[in-house]
Coordinates of C-alpha atoms in Angstrom, one line a residue:
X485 CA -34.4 83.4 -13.4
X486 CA -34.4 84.3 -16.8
X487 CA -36.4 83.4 -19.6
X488 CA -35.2 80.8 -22.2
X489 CA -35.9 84.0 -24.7
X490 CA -33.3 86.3 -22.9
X491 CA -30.0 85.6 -24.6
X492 CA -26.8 87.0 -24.6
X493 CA -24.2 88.1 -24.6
X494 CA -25.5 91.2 -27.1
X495 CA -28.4 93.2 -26.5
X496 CA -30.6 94.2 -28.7
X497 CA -32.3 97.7 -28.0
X498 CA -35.8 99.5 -29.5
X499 CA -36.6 103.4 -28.9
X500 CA -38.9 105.4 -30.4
X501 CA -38.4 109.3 -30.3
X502 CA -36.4 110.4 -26.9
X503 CA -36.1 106.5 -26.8
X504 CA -34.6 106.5 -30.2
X505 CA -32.2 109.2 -28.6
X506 CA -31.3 107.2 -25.7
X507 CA -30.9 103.7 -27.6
X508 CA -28.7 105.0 -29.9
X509 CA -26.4 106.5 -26.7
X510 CA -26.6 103.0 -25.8
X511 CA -25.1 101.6 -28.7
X512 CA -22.6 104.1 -28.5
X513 CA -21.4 103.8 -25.0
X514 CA -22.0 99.8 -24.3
X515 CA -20.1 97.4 -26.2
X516 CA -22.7 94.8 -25.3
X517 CA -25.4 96.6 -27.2
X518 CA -25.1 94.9 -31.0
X519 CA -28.2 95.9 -32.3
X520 CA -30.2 98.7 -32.5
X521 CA -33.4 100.0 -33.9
X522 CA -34.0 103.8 -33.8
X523 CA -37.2 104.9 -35.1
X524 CA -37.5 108.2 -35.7
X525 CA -34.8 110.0 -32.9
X526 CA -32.1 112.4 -33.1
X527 CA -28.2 112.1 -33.7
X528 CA -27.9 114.2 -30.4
X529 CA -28.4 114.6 -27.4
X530 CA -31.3 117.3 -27.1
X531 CA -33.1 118.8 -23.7
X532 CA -31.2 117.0 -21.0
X533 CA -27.6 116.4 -20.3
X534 CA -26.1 113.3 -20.4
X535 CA -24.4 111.8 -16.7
X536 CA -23.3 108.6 -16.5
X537 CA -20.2 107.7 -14.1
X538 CA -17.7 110.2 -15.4
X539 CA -19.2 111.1 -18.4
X540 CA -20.8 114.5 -18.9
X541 CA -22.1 116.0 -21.9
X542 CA -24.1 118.5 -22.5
X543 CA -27.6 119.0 -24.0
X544 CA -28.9 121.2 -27.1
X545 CA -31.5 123.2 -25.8
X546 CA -35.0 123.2 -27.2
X547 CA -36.2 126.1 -28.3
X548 CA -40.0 126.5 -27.6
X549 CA -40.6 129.9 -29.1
X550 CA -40.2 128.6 -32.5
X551 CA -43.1 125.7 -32.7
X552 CA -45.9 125.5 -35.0
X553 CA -49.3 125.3 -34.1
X554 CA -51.3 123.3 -37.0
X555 CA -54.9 123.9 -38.0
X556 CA -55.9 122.0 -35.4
X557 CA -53.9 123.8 -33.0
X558 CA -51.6 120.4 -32.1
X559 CA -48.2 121.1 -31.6
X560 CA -45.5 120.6 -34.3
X561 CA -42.4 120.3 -32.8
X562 CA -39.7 120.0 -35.2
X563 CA -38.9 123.2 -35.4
X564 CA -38.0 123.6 -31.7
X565 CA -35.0 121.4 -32.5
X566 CA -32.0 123.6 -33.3
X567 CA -29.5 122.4 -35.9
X568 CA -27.0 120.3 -34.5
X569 CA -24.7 120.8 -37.3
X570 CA -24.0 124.1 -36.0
X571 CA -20.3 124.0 -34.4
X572 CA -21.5 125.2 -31.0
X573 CA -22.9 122.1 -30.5
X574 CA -20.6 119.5 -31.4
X575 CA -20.2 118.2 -28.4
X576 CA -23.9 117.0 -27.5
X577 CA -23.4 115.0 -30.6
X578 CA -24.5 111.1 -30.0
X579 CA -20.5 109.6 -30.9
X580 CA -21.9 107.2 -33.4
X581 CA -18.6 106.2 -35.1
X582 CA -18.0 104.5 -31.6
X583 CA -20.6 102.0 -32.3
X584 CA -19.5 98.5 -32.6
X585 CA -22.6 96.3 -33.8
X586 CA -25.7 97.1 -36.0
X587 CA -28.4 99.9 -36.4
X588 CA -31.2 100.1 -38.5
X589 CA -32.9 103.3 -38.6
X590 CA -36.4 103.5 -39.7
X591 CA -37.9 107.1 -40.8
X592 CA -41.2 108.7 -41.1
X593 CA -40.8 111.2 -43.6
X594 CA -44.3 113.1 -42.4
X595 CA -42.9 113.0 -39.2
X596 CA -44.0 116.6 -37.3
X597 CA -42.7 116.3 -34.2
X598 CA -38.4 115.7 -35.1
X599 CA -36.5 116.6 -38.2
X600 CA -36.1 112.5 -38.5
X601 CA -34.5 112.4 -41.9
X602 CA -31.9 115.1 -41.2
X603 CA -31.1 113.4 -37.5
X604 CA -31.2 109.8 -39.3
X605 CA -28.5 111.1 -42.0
X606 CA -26.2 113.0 -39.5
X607 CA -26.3 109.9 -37.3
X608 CA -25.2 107.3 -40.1
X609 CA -22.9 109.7 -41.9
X610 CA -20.6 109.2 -38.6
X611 CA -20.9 105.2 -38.8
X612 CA -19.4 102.4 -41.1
X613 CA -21.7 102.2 -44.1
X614 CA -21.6 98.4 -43.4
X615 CA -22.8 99.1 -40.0
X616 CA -26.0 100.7 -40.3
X617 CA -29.3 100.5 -42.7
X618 CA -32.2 103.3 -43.5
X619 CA -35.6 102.3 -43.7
X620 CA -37.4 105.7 -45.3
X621 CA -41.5 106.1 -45.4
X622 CA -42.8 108.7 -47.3
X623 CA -46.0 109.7 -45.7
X624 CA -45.2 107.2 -42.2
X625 CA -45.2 110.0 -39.3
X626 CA -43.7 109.7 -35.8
X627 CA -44.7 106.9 -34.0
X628 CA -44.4 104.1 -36.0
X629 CA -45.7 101.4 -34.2
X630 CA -46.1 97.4 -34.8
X631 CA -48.5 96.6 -36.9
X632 CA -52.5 97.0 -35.9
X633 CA -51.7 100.0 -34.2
X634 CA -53.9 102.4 -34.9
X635 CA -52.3 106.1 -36.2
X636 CA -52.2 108.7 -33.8
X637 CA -51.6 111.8 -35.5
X638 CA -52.0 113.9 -32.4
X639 CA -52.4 113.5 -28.9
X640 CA -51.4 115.1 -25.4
X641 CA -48.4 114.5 -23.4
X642 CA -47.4 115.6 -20.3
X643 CA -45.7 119.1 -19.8
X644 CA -47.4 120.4 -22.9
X645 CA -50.4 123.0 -22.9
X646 CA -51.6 121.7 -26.2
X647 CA -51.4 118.4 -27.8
X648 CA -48.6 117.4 -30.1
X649 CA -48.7 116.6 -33.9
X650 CA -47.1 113.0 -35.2
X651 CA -47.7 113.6 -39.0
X652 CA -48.3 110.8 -40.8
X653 CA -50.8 109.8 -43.5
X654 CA -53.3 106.8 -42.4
X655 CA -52.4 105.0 -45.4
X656 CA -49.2 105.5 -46.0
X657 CA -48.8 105.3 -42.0
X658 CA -50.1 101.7 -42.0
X659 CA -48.1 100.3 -44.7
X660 CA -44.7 101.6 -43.2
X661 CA -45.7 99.6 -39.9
X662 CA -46.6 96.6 -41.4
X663 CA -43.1 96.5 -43.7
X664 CA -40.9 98.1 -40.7
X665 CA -42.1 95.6 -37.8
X666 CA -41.2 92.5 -40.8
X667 CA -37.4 94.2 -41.3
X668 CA -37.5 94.7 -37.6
X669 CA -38.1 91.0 -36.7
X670 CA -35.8 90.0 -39.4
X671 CA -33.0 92.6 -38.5
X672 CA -32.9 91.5 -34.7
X673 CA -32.8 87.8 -35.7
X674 CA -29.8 88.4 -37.8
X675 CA -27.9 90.0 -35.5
X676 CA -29.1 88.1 -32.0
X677 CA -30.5 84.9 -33.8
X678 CA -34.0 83.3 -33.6
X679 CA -36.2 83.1 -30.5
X680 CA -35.4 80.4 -28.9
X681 CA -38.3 77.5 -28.1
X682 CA -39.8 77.6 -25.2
X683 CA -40.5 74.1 -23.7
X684 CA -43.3 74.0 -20.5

């Protein structure tokens, strides 16, 4: 059975990073999907192909030789990203102008690990102005997180030999979680309506 707070018939869907990637694919491929939030992804589809059914489309790959190690020796990843403007790469583009409900994208501008500015721009330049919103934090880094959550400007993740830089400034960082998580709540409620009341 499902909970009195499951609702339909639109989805809403969350993804941070590769998650970001993969809601946004989401939103492009399922009608049912009618609001998004990407925080901090990509605008395509980067490291692994995409199979679903019939559909096929290929990945940009990474390029690993060209990361920064900061002075801490983390990973910063960005740069591993190649430029998905470049023509021989249209087709691993995320097909946003196919996207029939709502996406707000929030950004970390001190982001280290993705180009999220760049991807959030190329993403919403595809869509319906009227269709999408950009939520911008200068100094925010990667993984913005609800609020309380403590920043975690670099940590270890599996498959890589050194741990990974986020960015973000703890400050700066903080704020953008406490304002993002309010436009989150309020975003999702618009477009799914309020929680309903649970009765025991």
């Amino acid at each position: 059975l499902l909970s009195p707070q499951v609702r339909g018939p639109g989805l809403g869907v969350i993804g941070v990073s590769k998650g970001a990637e993969v809601a946004l694919a989401m939103a492009s491929f399922f009608p049912q999907v009618v609001a998004t939030v990407w925080i901090n992804g990509t605008s395509s589809f980067y490291g692994n192909p995409v199979v679903y059914r019939d559909l096929q489309i290929p990945a940009i790959p990474y390029q690993p030789e060209r990361v920064v190690f900061t002075d801490v020796g983390a990973l910063a990843n960005s740069a591993i990203f190649p430029d998905p403007r470049d023509p021989s790469y249209s087709s691993s583009v995320i097909p946003t102008e196919k996207i029939r409900g709502k996406v707000l994208f929030v950004v970390g501008e001190d982001d280290r690990s993705f180009d999220s500015p760049l991807f959030a721009r190329l993403a919403m330049a595809r869509m319906a102005p009227q269709s999408c919103r950009l939520l911008s934090y200068p100094g925010a880094g990667h993984l913005i997180e609800p609020p309380g959550s403590p920043l975690c400007s670099n940590s270890s993740i599996r498959k890589t030999p050194r741990p990974v830089a986020w960015g973000g400034e703890a400050q700066a960082h903080a704020k953008a979680q406490e304002h993002s998580w309010r436009e989150i709540i309020q975003f999702l409620e618009t477009q799914l309506g309020p929680v309903a009341t649970m009765k025991l």
